[in-house]
Amino acid sequence: MATTPIQIHTSDEAPPKPGDTYVQSFARGLEVIRSFSARAPRQTLSEVAAASGLTRAGARRILLTLQTLGYVESDGKHFALTPRILDLGFAYLSSMPIWNRAEPVMEALVQEVQESCSAAVLDATDIIYVMRVPTHKIMSISLGVGSRLPAYCTSMGRLLLAELGDDELRARLEASAPQPLTKHTVTDIDALLAKVAQARRQRWCLVNQELEEGLVSIAAPIVNRAGRAVAALNISGQANRTSAKVMQDTMLPALLEAARKISRML
Amino acid sequence: MATTPIQIHTSDEAPPKPGDTYVQSFARGLEVIRSFSARAPRQTLSEVAAASGLTRAGARRILLTLQTLGYVESDGKHFALTPRILDLGFAYLSSMPIWNRAEPVMEALVQEVQESCSAAVLDATDIIYVMRVPTHKIMSISLGVGSRLPAYCTSMGRLLLAELGDDELRARLEASAPQPLTKHTVTDIDALLAKVAQARRQRWCLVNQELEEGLVSIAAPIVNRAGRAVAALNISGQANRTSAKVMQDTMLPALLEAARKISRML
């Protein structure tokens, strides 16, 4: 579903604007939630205020609200999120039953190729993981559902960027501010445009050690009935075990078939 | 961290109460998010209003706010959550790095016992899954991170309820309104109190087909340095493949050892 301006406003009620108090209070509450992380699992009032750009009074009001609602707990000095927060993301995932139905297909693919398989969708300049079936090998990066990665340097990201129109695509790539994450990372906008165009033509995408040294991944599109890639499926592995060539020659057909199976469920 | 009233209010600013506009707007926004589900992945304005107990005008305001913030998308008639919602749950999970560190221990346990392993925490009368390592067998129920189950009829739930004081425990069990989900489900409050007391004494808990016919599970506590069970770890399987007796005799020692390993990481 594309994000288009909706048409249901009546003349007596204007749509909320980013400056509205109502929008702002909600946005700030969500910013406070997002200020908690692996680096800051427990924060004082001052830390939350600093991390979310609020005054101490503003941060306190939001924290106490979140505490009243059971989303934050406190020992009197430190604040931490409660697991109730998971309900919100779970509302999204359970509203997308496709991923539960896709899981067995992904499991079978992992069994066949003995590499991890993930599914992701595009959000602005990032991909967000919506399902992951790991192999039982130790991975160098740990990615769970909800993890974000930049789209420009990932196989699923480039395939999903390929759905955008030319102007929007260039704008997203520029907004990504590409960084040389490894010595292989393509950062030049025109070179990235060419990579995305290639992904669009061939309907799959391989990225070789551009996100992290030693990490290779290959992606195929999950396509809705209108022929639009709404998500991507990938296999990722270690280059020293599975070269890009081996991945393309031996695993791509199984990946494309799995992506087609999942697409037919949409 | 226990949820205790915090002490930082200054006399010029009262803490927010559930009736405050600020709390209400936030609570309603979160209710609207939670109104989306597998049964209602895409909703009209009227459907959202009905599901979340708001007027059409109120629901519209929240939906447009969520759309402005990128958490909801619309085609003009229907609304749906976007994957950005996952950021909120991810903030919680990434603020609990213990679960990433626990994953390899859980993987090893699954390899050893060939049954699924999960971890959960208590939220009021429910347990919420925070990590799950499935076997590659087909399961009759699909549970992912963020899934909720009633505490009173699950092995992890009873073990976590055992941490509560007597009055609080009885109140939670009564608030659970136990239902005979199968012919084995214990629903009598005093009988449940005895089951929880047993779990407290033995420091593990087995539940045999009380949640679902054919489903057996056994749980061990994940204990912090103060000796308090802050989470639980379980193995679950099918009774026709793994009887309760086999689970207790052959898998409990490995489960207890895995739970001790994870506890030492806290």
Short mmCIF file of C-alpha atoms in Angstrom, two decimals:
data_model
loop_
_atom_site.label_atom_id
_atom_site.label_comp_id
_atom_site.label_asym_id
_atom_site.label_seq_id
_atom_site.Cartn_x
_atom_site.Cartn_y
_atom_site.Cartn_z
CA MET A 1 0.00 0.00 0.00
CA ALA A 2 1.55 3.30 -1.05
CA THR A 3 1.63 6.20 1.38
CA THR A 4 -0.58 8.72 -0.37
CA PRO A 5 -2.30 11.79 1.08
CA ILE A 6 -5.67 10.67 2.28
CA GLN A 7 -8.88 12.34 1.12
CA ILE A 8 -11.18 12.07 4.07
CA HIS A 9 -10.71 15.43 5.77
CA THR A 10 -13.85 17.38 6.34
CA SER A 11 -13.71 21.15 6.14
CA ASP A 12 -14.29 21.55 9.88
CA GLU A 13 -11.21 19.55 10.86
CA ALA A 14 -7.80 20.17 9.38
CA PRO A 15 -5.33 17.29 9.30
CA PRO A 16 -2.69 17.41 12.02
CA LYS A 17 0.58 19.06 11.08
CA PRO A 18 4.00 18.18 12.49
CA GLY A 19 3.82 21.35 14.62
CA ASP A 20 0.52 20.46 16.30
CA THR A 21 0.67 19.81 20.03
CA TYR A 22 -1.14 16.53 19.61
CA VAL A 23 1.31 15.26 17.01
CA GLN A 24 4.24 16.60 19.00
CA SER A 25 3.29 14.92 22.25
CA PHE A 26 2.90 11.61 20.49
CA ALA A 27 6.11 12.07 18.51
CA ARG A 28 8.02 12.93 21.68
CA GLY A 29 6.66 9.94 23.49
CA LEU A 30 7.85 7.70 20.70
CA GLU A 31 11.26 9.45 20.69
CA VAL A 32 11.61 8.76 24.39
CA ILE A 33 10.86 5.07 23.75
CA ARG A 34 13.47 5.04 20.98
CA SER A 35 16.09 6.67 23.23
CA PHE A 36 16.51 3.34 25.07
CA SER A 37 19.04 1.03 23.43
CA ALA A 38 21.82 -1.47 24.08
CA ARG A 39 24.05 1.46 25.03
CA ALA A 40 21.39 3.04 27.23
CA PRO A 41 19.14 0.31 28.61
CA ARG A 42 18.55 2.19 31.89
CA GLN A 43 18.50 5.97 31.88
CA THR A 44 18.05 8.76 34.37
CA LEU A 45 15.61 11.57 33.68
CA SER A 46 18.49 13.81 32.54
CA GLU A 47 19.83 11.17 30.18
CA VAL A 48 16.42 10.66 28.58
CA ALA A 49 15.99 14.42 28.22
CA ALA A 50 19.41 14.77 26.55
CA ALA A 51 18.90 11.77 24.26
CA SER A 52 15.49 12.88 23.05
CA GLY A 53 16.05 16.63 22.89
CA LEU A 54 13.50 17.47 25.58
CA THR A 55 13.62 19.64 28.66
CA ARG A 56 13.80 17.80 31.98
CA ALA A 57 10.18 18.77 32.66
CA GLY A 58 9.09 17.53 29.24
CA ALA A 59 10.98 14.26 29.57
CA ARG A 60 9.54 13.72 33.05
CA ARG A 61 6.02 14.20 31.82
CA ILE A 62 6.49 11.66 29.04
CA LEU A 63 8.28 9.15 31.28
CA LEU A 64 5.58 9.33 33.93
CA THR A 65 2.95 8.94 31.24
CA LEU A 66 4.73 5.89 29.87
CA GLN A 67 5.05 4.55 33.41
CA THR A 68 1.33 5.12 34.05
CA LEU A 69 0.62 3.11 30.89
CA GLY A 70 3.00 0.31 31.93
CA TYR A 71 5.53 0.80 29.13
CA VAL A 72 8.29 2.09 31.40
CA GLU A 73 9.35 1.05 34.89
CA SER A 74 11.49 2.89 37.40
CA ASP A 75 13.38 2.22 40.61
CA GLY A 76 13.07 5.88 41.57
CA LYS A 77 16.20 7.03 39.76
CA HIS A 78 16.56 5.00 36.58
CA PHE A 79 13.97 4.29 33.94
CA ALA A 80 13.79 1.22 31.70
CA LEU A 81 11.37 -0.05 29.09
CA THR A 82 9.09 -2.95 29.97
CA PRO A 83 8.36 -5.87 27.62
CA ARG A 84 4.87 -4.45 27.10
CA ILE A 85 6.55 -2.32 24.43
CA LEU A 86 6.74 -5.48 22.31
CA ASP A 87 2.95 -5.38 21.88
CA LEU A 88 3.34 -2.46 19.51
CA GLY A 89 5.70 -4.18 17.10
CA PHE A 90 3.72 -7.38 17.51
CA ALA A 91 0.62 -5.52 16.30
CA TYR A 92 2.46 -4.90 13.04
CA LEU A 93 3.84 -8.41 12.67
CA SER A 94 0.56 -10.11 13.46
CA SER A 95 -1.17 -7.78 10.98
CA MET A 96 1.20 -9.25 8.36
CA PRO A 97 0.37 -12.98 8.62
CA ILE A 98 2.35 -13.49 5.41
CA TRP A 99 5.53 -13.77 7.48
CA ASN A 100 4.20 -16.61 9.58
CA ARG A 101 3.19 -18.37 6.39
CA ALA A 102 6.55 -17.62 4.78
CA GLU A 103 8.51 -19.08 7.68
CA PRO A 104 8.26 -22.76 6.62
CA VAL A 105 9.39 -21.83 3.09
CA MET A 106 12.35 -19.98 4.58
CA GLU A 107 13.10 -22.90 6.92
CA ALA A 108 13.19 -25.29 3.94
CA LEU A 109 15.53 -22.92 2.07
CA VAL A 110 17.88 -22.74 5.08
CA GLN A 111 17.91 -26.54 5.26
CA GLU A 112 18.74 -26.74 1.54
CA VAL A 113 21.49 -24.10 1.31
CA GLN A 114 22.73 -24.20 4.93
CA GLU A 115 22.93 -20.42 5.12
CA SER A 116 20.73 -17.91 6.97
CA CYS A 117 17.63 -16.54 5.27
CA SER A 118 15.93 -13.23 6.06
CA ALA A 119 13.07 -11.09 4.79
CA ALA A 120 12.99 -7.30 4.91
CA VAL A 121 10.97 -4.30 3.80
CA LEU A 122 12.04 -0.77 2.90
CA ASP A 123 11.54 2.20 5.26
CA ALA A 124 12.92 5.46 3.84
CA THR A 125 16.67 4.80 3.46
CA ASP A 126 16.76 1.62 5.55
CA ILE A 127 15.65 -1.95 5.32
CA ILE A 128 13.89 -3.42 8.34
CA TYR A 129 14.05 -7.15 9.02
CA VAL A 130 10.60 -8.72 9.36
CA MET A 131 11.60 -12.39 9.54
CA ARG A 132 14.83 -14.25 10.03
CA VAL A 133 15.71 -17.93 9.97
CA PRO A 134 19.34 -18.34 11.05
CA THR A 135 21.51 -21.36 10.38
CA HIS A 136 22.98 -22.87 13.50
CA LYS A 137 26.39 -21.45 12.54
CA ILE A 138 27.83 -18.56 14.50
CA MET A 139 27.21 -15.29 12.65
CA SER A 140 29.46 -12.27 12.90
CA ILE A 141 26.48 -9.92 13.00
CA SER A 142 23.37 -10.56 14.99
CA LEU A 143 20.20 -9.39 13.25
CA GLY A 144 16.75 -9.96 14.62
CA VAL A 145 13.28 -8.91 13.56
CA GLY A 146 13.15 -5.13 13.74
CA SER A 147 16.86 -4.64 12.98
CA ARG A 148 17.66 -1.84 10.53
CA LEU A 149 20.42 -1.71 7.94
CA PRO A 150 21.12 0.93 5.30
CA ALA A 151 19.44 0.02 2.00
CA TYR A 152 22.20 1.31 -0.31
CA CYS A 153 24.80 -1.32 0.68
CA THR A 154 22.57 -4.40 1.16
CA SER A 155 21.20 -6.83 -1.42
CA MET A 156 17.60 -6.57 -0.18
CA GLY A 157 17.90 -2.79 0.02
CA ARG A 158 19.05 -2.34 -3.57
CA LEU A 159 16.31 -4.61 -4.83
CA LEU A 160 13.67 -2.63 -2.92
CA LEU A 161 15.14 0.73 -3.96
CA ALA A 162 14.74 -0.50 -7.56
CA GLU A 163 10.97 -0.12 -7.11
CA LEU A 164 11.26 3.65 -6.78
CA GLY A 165 10.96 6.20 -9.59
CA ASP A 166 14.19 7.84 -10.76
CA ASP A 167 13.86 11.10 -8.82
CA GLU A 168 12.79 9.43 -5.60
CA LEU A 169 15.58 6.87 -5.94
CA ARG A 170 18.25 9.54 -6.34
CA ALA A 171 16.82 11.48 -3.39
CA ARG A 172 16.90 8.39 -1.16
CA LEU A 173 20.47 7.54 -2.14
CA GLU A 174 21.57 11.11 -1.43
CA ALA A 175 19.74 11.07 1.90
CA SER A 176 21.59 7.84 2.73
CA ALA A 177 24.95 9.67 2.78
CA PRO A 178 26.81 6.48 1.72
CA GLN A 179 29.90 5.66 3.77
CA PRO A 180 32.80 3.33 2.88
CA LEU A 181 31.86 0.67 5.45
CA THR A 182 34.43 -1.67 3.84
CA LYS A 183 36.93 -1.18 1.03
CA HIS A 184 34.31 -2.67 -1.32
CA THR A 185 31.40 -0.34 -0.47
CA VAL A 186 30.07 1.61 -3.45
CA THR A 187 29.43 5.18 -2.27
CA ASP A 188 29.25 7.20 -5.49
CA ILE A 189 25.61 8.06 -6.23
CA ASP A 190 25.85 7.40 -9.97
CA ALA A 191 27.59 4.09 -9.39
CA LEU A 192 24.84 3.18 -6.90
CA LEU A 193 22.18 4.15 -9.44
CA ALA A 194 23.84 1.73 -11.88
CA LYS A 195 23.85 -1.03 -9.25
CA VAL A 196 20.16 -0.48 -8.53
CA ALA A 197 19.37 -0.43 -12.27
CA GLN A 198 21.15 -3.77 -12.61
CA ALA A 199 19.09 -5.21 -9.73
CA ARG A 200 15.93 -3.92 -11.44
CA ARG A 201 16.88 -5.57 -14.76
CA GLN A 202 17.90 -8.96 -13.42
CA ARG A 203 15.25 -9.14 -10.64
CA TRP A 204 17.80 -10.27 -8.08
CA CYS A 205 20.78 -8.62 -6.42
CA LEU A 206 24.11 -9.78 -5.02
CA VAL A 207 26.17 -7.62 -2.66
CA ASN A 208 29.71 -8.76 -1.96
CA GLN A 209 31.27 -7.49 1.29
CA GLU A 210 29.96 -3.91 1.00
CA LEU A 211 28.23 -3.90 4.40
CA GLU A 212 30.86 -5.84 6.30
CA GLU A 213 34.13 -7.55 5.32
CA GLY A 214 33.49 -11.23 4.67
CA LEU A 215 29.69 -10.95 4.40
CA VAL A 216 28.06 -11.89 1.07
CA SER A 217 24.35 -11.80 0.42
CA ILE A 218 21.97 -12.36 -2.45
CA ALA A 219 18.34 -11.21 -2.60
CA ALA A 220 15.18 -11.94 -4.57
CA PRO A 221 11.97 -9.91 -4.63
CA ILE A 222 8.66 -10.83 -3.00
CA VAL A 223 6.14 -9.54 -5.48
CA ASN A 224 2.46 -8.70 -4.97
CA ARG A 225 -0.29 -9.39 -7.50
CA ALA A 226 0.33 -6.02 -9.12
CA GLY A 227 3.90 -7.11 -9.86
CA ARG A 228 5.42 -4.80 -7.28
CA ALA A 229 8.24 -5.91 -4.95
CA VAL A 230 6.83 -5.27 -1.48
CA ALA A 231 9.59 -7.12 0.39
CA ALA A 232 12.78 -8.99 -0.31
CA LEU A 233 14.16 -12.37 0.70
CA ASN A 234 17.88 -13.02 1.05
CA ILE A 235 20.53 -15.60 1.80
CA SER A 236 23.61 -14.37 3.56
CA GLY A 237 26.85 -16.12 4.34
CA GLN A 238 30.56 -15.80 4.93
CA ALA A 239 32.73 -15.21 1.86
CA ASN A 240 35.45 -17.54 3.12
CA ARG A 241 32.94 -20.38 3.22
CA THR A 242 30.62 -19.42 0.38
CA SER A 243 32.03 -17.17 -2.34
CA ALA A 244 29.83 -14.76 -4.25
CA LYS A 245 30.21 -17.01 -7.31
CA VAL A 246 29.12 -20.13 -5.44
CA MET A 247 26.20 -18.26 -3.94
CA GLN A 248 25.04 -17.06 -7.35
CA ASP A 249 25.61 -20.38 -9.15
CA THR A 250 24.28 -22.81 -6.57
CA MET A 251 21.90 -20.92 -4.26
CA LEU A 252 20.19 -18.32 -6.45
CA PRO A 253 17.78 -20.75 -8.15
CA ALA A 254 16.53 -22.05 -4.78
CA LEU A 255 16.24 -18.48 -3.46
CA LEU A 256 14.23 -17.33 -6.51
CA GLU A 257 11.93 -20.33 -6.17
CA ALA A 258 11.36 -19.63 -2.44
CA ALA A 259 10.61 -15.97 -3.20
CA ARG A 260 8.10 -17.03 -5.87
CA LYS A 261 6.39 -19.37 -3.41
CA ILE A 262 6.05 -16.61 -0.85
CA SER A 263 4.87 -14.15 -3.51
CA ARG A 264 2.05 -16.52 -4.43
CA MET A 265 0.84 -16.35 -0.80
CA LEU A 266 0.28 -12.59 -1.04
CA MET B 1 13.63 -3.68 38.26
CA ALA B 2 10.39 -3.49 40.20
CA THR B 3 7.72 -1.01 39.21
CA THR B 4 7.64 1.27 42.24
CA PRO B 5 6.21 4.77 42.51
CA ILE B 6 9.02 7.16 41.69
CA GLN B 7 10.04 9.89 44.08
CA ILE B 8 11.15 12.71 41.83
CA HIS B 9 8.01 14.84 41.62
CA THR B 10 8.47 18.44 42.53
CA SER B 11 5.64 20.23 44.24
CA ASP B 12 4.98 22.45 41.20
CA GLU B 13 4.32 19.53 38.90
CA ALA B 14 1.96 16.73 39.77
CA PRO B 15 2.51 13.34 38.19
CA PRO B 16 0.17 12.58 35.28
CA LYS B 17 -2.95 10.65 36.13
CA PRO B 18 -4.79 8.24 33.85
CA GLY B 19 -7.43 10.93 33.26
CA ASP B 20 -4.99 13.59 32.06
CA THR B 21 -5.34 14.68 28.47
CA TYR B 22 -1.67 14.06 27.86
CA VAL B 23 -1.80 10.50 29.15
CA GLN B 24 -5.07 9.88 27.35
CA SER B 25 -3.84 11.03 23.95
CA PHE B 26 -0.80 8.82 24.25
CA ALA B 27 -2.83 5.87 25.56
CA ARG B 28 -5.33 6.25 22.73
CA GLY B 29 -2.59 6.39 20.15
CA LEU B 30 -1.17 3.17 21.48
CA GLU B 31 -4.66 1.60 21.55
CA VAL B 32 -5.10 2.48 17.88
CA ILE B 33 -1.76 0.79 17.08
CA ARG B 34 -2.88 -2.28 19.02
CA SER B 35 -6.21 -2.44 17.18
CA PHE B 36 -4.38 -3.76 14.10
CA SER B 37 -3.99 -7.54 14.10
CA ALA B 38 -4.07 -10.65 11.97
CA ARG B 39 -7.86 -10.36 11.87
CA ALA B 40 -7.74 -6.64 11.10
CA PRO B 41 -4.54 -5.86 9.19
CA ARG B 42 -6.19 -3.09 7.16
CA GLN B 43 -8.95 -1.03 8.72
CA THR B 44 -11.22 1.81 7.75
CA LEU B 45 -11.59 4.83 9.98
CA SER B 46 -14.88 3.45 11.34
CA GLU B 47 -13.32 0.07 12.09
CA VAL B 48 -10.43 1.65 14.00
CA ALA B 49 -12.87 3.83 15.95
CA ALA B 50 -14.99 0.81 16.90
CA ALA B 51 -11.99 -1.37 17.82
CA SER B 52 -10.38 1.26 20.02
CA GLY B 53 -13.49 2.79 21.56
CA LEU B 54 -12.99 6.23 20.03
CA THR B 55 -15.28 8.57 18.16
CA ARG B 56 -14.68 8.80 14.41
CA ALA B 57 -13.21 12.27 14.91
CA GLY B 58 -10.90 11.02 17.65
CA ALA B 59 -9.78 8.00 15.66
CA ARG B 60 -9.15 10.20 12.62
CA ARG B 61 -6.97 12.55 14.60
CA ILE B 62 -4.83 9.70 15.95
CA LEU B 63 -4.59 7.95 12.58
CA LEU B 64 -3.52 11.13 10.82
CA THR B 65 -0.98 11.76 13.58
CA LEU B 66 0.39 8.26 13.19
CA GLN B 67 0.46 8.76 9.42
CA THR B 68 2.32 12.06 9.81
CA LEU B 69 4.88 10.22 11.94
CA GLY B 70 5.23 7.39 9.40
CA TYR B 71 3.78 4.64 11.60
CA VAL B 72 0.60 4.23 9.57
CA GLU B 73 -0.01 4.31 5.83
CA SER B 74 -3.24 4.74 3.94
CA ASP B 75 -4.60 4.31 0.42
CA GLY B 76 -7.31 6.90 1.11
CA LYS B 77 -9.82 4.46 2.59
CA HIS B 78 -7.92 1.80 4.52
CA PHE B 79 -5.19 2.24 7.09
CA ALA B 80 -2.37 -0.18 7.86
CA LEU B 81 0.66 -0.14 10.15
CA THR B 82 4.09 0.35 8.61
CA PRO B 83 7.18 -1.64 9.64
CA ARG B 84 8.50 1.47 11.38
CA ILE B 85 6.36 0.29 14.30
CA LEU B 86 8.99 -2.42 14.84
CA ASP B 87 11.45 0.26 16.00
CA LEU B 88 9.51 0.57 19.25
CA GLY B 89 9.72 -3.08 20.20
CA PHE B 90 13.28 -3.17 18.94
CA ALA B 91 14.16 -0.40 21.39
CA TYR B 92 13.16 -2.75 24.18
CA LEU B 93 14.91 -5.81 22.81
CA SER B 94 18.13 -3.98 22.05
CA SER B 95 18.03 -2.48 25.56
CA MET B 96 18.10 -6.11 26.80
CA PRO B 97 21.32 -7.41 25.19
CA ILE B 98 21.04 -10.46 27.44
CA TRP B 99 18.75 -12.08 24.86
CA ASN B 100 21.31 -11.79 22.10
CA ARG B 101 23.89 -13.33 24.40
CA ALA B 102 21.45 -16.03 25.49
CA GLU B 103 20.68 -17.06 21.92
CA PRO B 104 23.75 -19.31 21.40
CA VAL B 105 23.02 -21.09 24.71
CA MET B 106 19.44 -21.64 23.56
CA GLU B 107 20.64 -22.82 20.12
CA ALA B 108 22.91 -25.39 21.78
CA LEU B 109 20.02 -26.61 23.96
CA VAL B 110 17.77 -27.00 20.91
CA GLN B 111 20.50 -29.01 19.17
CA GLU B 112 20.82 -31.24 22.22
CA VAL B 113 17.15 -31.92 23.00
CA GLN B 114 15.70 -31.40 19.49
CA GLU B 115 12.78 -29.41 20.84
CA SER B 116 12.00 -25.69 20.64
CA CYS B 117 13.34 -23.36 23.31
CA SER B 118 11.87 -20.00 24.31
CA ALA B 119 12.42 -17.28 26.88
CA ALA B 120 9.67 -15.10 28.34
CA VAL B 121 9.01 -12.47 30.97
CA LEU B 122 5.88 -11.71 33.01
CA ASP B 123 3.57 -8.77 32.23
CA ALA B 124 0.56 -8.59 34.58
CA THR B 125 -1.31 -11.86 33.90
CA ASP B 126 0.55 -12.77 30.71
CA ILE B 127 3.94 -14.00 29.68
CA ILE B 128 5.56 -12.26 26.71
CA TYR B 129 8.06 -14.13 24.55
CA VAL B 130 11.39 -12.30 24.27
CA MET B 131 13.41 -14.95 22.41
CA ARG B 132 12.57 -18.11 20.59
CA VAL B 133 14.69 -20.79 18.95
CA PRO B 134 12.43 -23.22 17.11
CA THR B 135 13.35 -26.71 16.02
CA HIS B 136 12.90 -27.35 12.37
CA LYS B 137 9.83 -29.45 13.13
CA ILE B 138 6.38 -28.16 12.30
CA MET B 139 4.75 -26.70 15.41
CA SER B 140 1.02 -26.60 15.98
CA ILE B 141 1.22 -23.11 17.44
CA SER B 142 3.32 -20.35 16.02
CA LEU B 143 4.86 -18.11 18.65
CA GLY B 144 7.27 -15.31 17.88
CA VAL B 145 8.96 -12.64 19.93
CA GLY B 146 6.24 -10.42 21.35
CA SER B 147 3.62 -13.18 21.50
CA ARG B 148 1.54 -13.27 24.67
CA LEU B 149 0.13 -16.28 26.48
CA PRO B 150 -1.74 -16.45 29.80
CA ALA B 151 0.66 -17.06 32.68
CA TYR B 152 -1.63 -19.32 34.73
CA CYS B 153 -1.58 -22.24 32.27
CA THR B 154 2.02 -22.09 31.01
CA SER B 155 5.21 -23.46 32.57
CA MET B 156 7.11 -20.18 32.29
CA GLY B 157 4.12 -18.27 33.59
CA ARG B 158 3.73 -20.35 36.74
CA LEU B 159 7.43 -20.09 37.48
CA LEU B 160 7.32 -16.29 37.13
CA LEU B 161 4.11 -15.99 39.14
CA ALA B 162 5.99 -17.83 41.91
CA GLU B 163 8.07 -14.67 42.41
CA LEU B 164 5.04 -12.72 43.59
CA GLY B 165 3.93 -12.28 47.19
CA ASP B 166 0.85 -14.23 48.29
CA ASP B 167 -1.71 -11.43 47.97
CA GLU B 168 -0.42 -10.22 44.62
CA LEU B 169 -0.29 -13.80 43.31
CA ARG B 170 -3.92 -14.45 44.24
CA ALA B 171 -4.97 -11.14 42.71
CA ARG B 172 -3.20 -11.96 39.45
CA LEU B 173 -4.71 -15.43 39.27
CA GLU B 174 -8.17 -14.02 39.89
CA ALA B 175 -7.60 -11.33 37.28
CA SER B 176 -6.61 -14.09 34.84
CA ALA B 177 -10.15 -15.55 34.90
CA PRO B 178 -8.82 -19.05 34.15
CA GLN B 179 -10.62 -20.93 31.39
CA PRO B 180 -10.65 -24.68 30.66
CA LEU B 181 -8.59 -24.39 27.47
CA THR B 182 -8.23 -28.17 27.45
CA LYS B 183 -9.67 -30.91 29.64
CA HIS B 184 -6.41 -30.77 31.65
CA THR B 185 -6.39 -27.03 32.42
CA VAL B 186 -6.36 -26.22 36.13
CA THR B 187 -8.79 -23.33 36.65
CA ASP B 188 -9.53 -23.42 40.39
CA ILE B 189 -7.65 -20.61 42.13
CA ASP B 190 -6.60 -22.67 45.15
CA ALA B 191 -5.41 -25.50 42.91
CA LEU B 192 -3.44 -22.97 40.86
CA LEU B 193 -1.92 -21.54 44.05
CA ALA B 194 -0.74 -25.05 44.91
CA LYS B 195 0.75 -25.48 41.42
CA VAL B 196 2.62 -22.18 41.73
CA ALA B 197 3.82 -23.12 45.21
CA GLN B 198 5.18 -26.37 43.80
CA ALA B 199 7.02 -24.46 41.05
CA ARG B 200 8.45 -22.15 43.72
CA ARG B 201 9.70 -25.10 45.81
CA GLN B 202 11.25 -27.15 43.03
CA ARG B 203 12.57 -24.17 41.00
CA TRP B 204 11.23 -25.58 37.76
CA CYS B 205 7.76 -26.18 36.37
CA LEU B 206 6.17 -28.68 34.01
CA VAL B 207 2.80 -28.03 32.37
CA ASN B 208 1.18 -30.94 30.60
CA GLN B 209 -1.41 -30.07 27.93
CA GLU B 210 -3.12 -27.29 29.91
CA LEU B 211 -2.66 -24.63 27.22
CA GLU B 212 -3.33 -26.83 24.22
CA GLU B 213 -4.02 -30.54 23.76
CA GLY B 214 -0.78 -32.35 22.97
CA LEU B 215 1.54 -29.54 24.06
CA VAL B 216 3.95 -30.20 26.93
CA SER B 217 6.44 -27.73 28.28
CA ILE B 218 8.96 -27.45 31.07
CA ALA B 219 10.51 -24.24 32.37
CA ALA B 220 13.49 -23.13 34.45
CA PRO B 221 14.09 -19.71 35.99
CA ILE B 222 16.63 -17.12 34.79
CA VAL B 223 17.79 -15.58 38.02
CA ASN B 224 19.49 -12.23 38.64
CA ARG B 225 22.28 -11.64 41.16
CA ALA B 226 19.70 -10.94 43.85
CA GLY B 227 18.33 -14.46 43.36
CA ARG B 228 15.14 -13.24 41.75
CA ALA B 229 13.67 -14.94 38.63
CA VAL B 230 13.44 -12.12 36.08
CA ALA B 231 12.65 -14.38 33.12
CA ALA B 232 12.07 -18.03 32.34
CA LEU B 233 13.43 -20.45 29.79
CA ASN B 234 11.43 -23.38 28.48
CA ILE B 235 11.45 -26.39 26.22
CA SER B 236 8.18 -27.28 24.56
CA GLY B 237 7.21 -30.27 22.51
CA GLN B 238 4.44 -32.58 21.38
CA ALA B 239 3.19 -35.09 23.95
CA ASN B 240 2.87 -37.84 21.33
CA ARG B 241 6.58 -37.50 20.57
CA THR B 242 7.94 -36.46 23.96
CA SER B 243 5.90 -37.38 27.01
CA ALA B 244 5.94 -35.25 30.15
CA LYS B 245 7.95 -38.01 31.86
CA VAL B 246 10.58 -38.14 29.12
CA MET B 247 10.80 -34.36 29.13
CA GLN B 248 11.37 -34.28 32.89
CA ASP B 249 13.76 -37.22 33.01
CA THR B 250 15.91 -36.51 29.97
CA MET B 251 15.64 -32.80 29.17
CA LEU B 252 15.26 -31.03 32.52
CA PRO B 253 18.95 -31.29 33.50
CA ALA B 254 20.06 -29.68 30.22
CA LEU B 255 17.39 -26.99 30.57
CA LEU B 256 18.43 -26.16 34.15
CA GLU B 257 22.07 -25.95 33.06
CA ALA B 258 21.20 -23.61 30.13
CA ALA B 259 19.15 -21.41 32.47
CA ARG B 260 22.09 -21.24 34.92
CA LYS B 261 24.45 -20.25 32.09
CA ILE B 262 22.14 -17.44 31.01
CA SER B 263 21.62 -16.35 34.63
CA ARG B 264 25.38 -15.94 35.02
CA MET B 265 25.35 -13.47 32.09
CA LEU B 266 22.98 -11.13 33.96
#
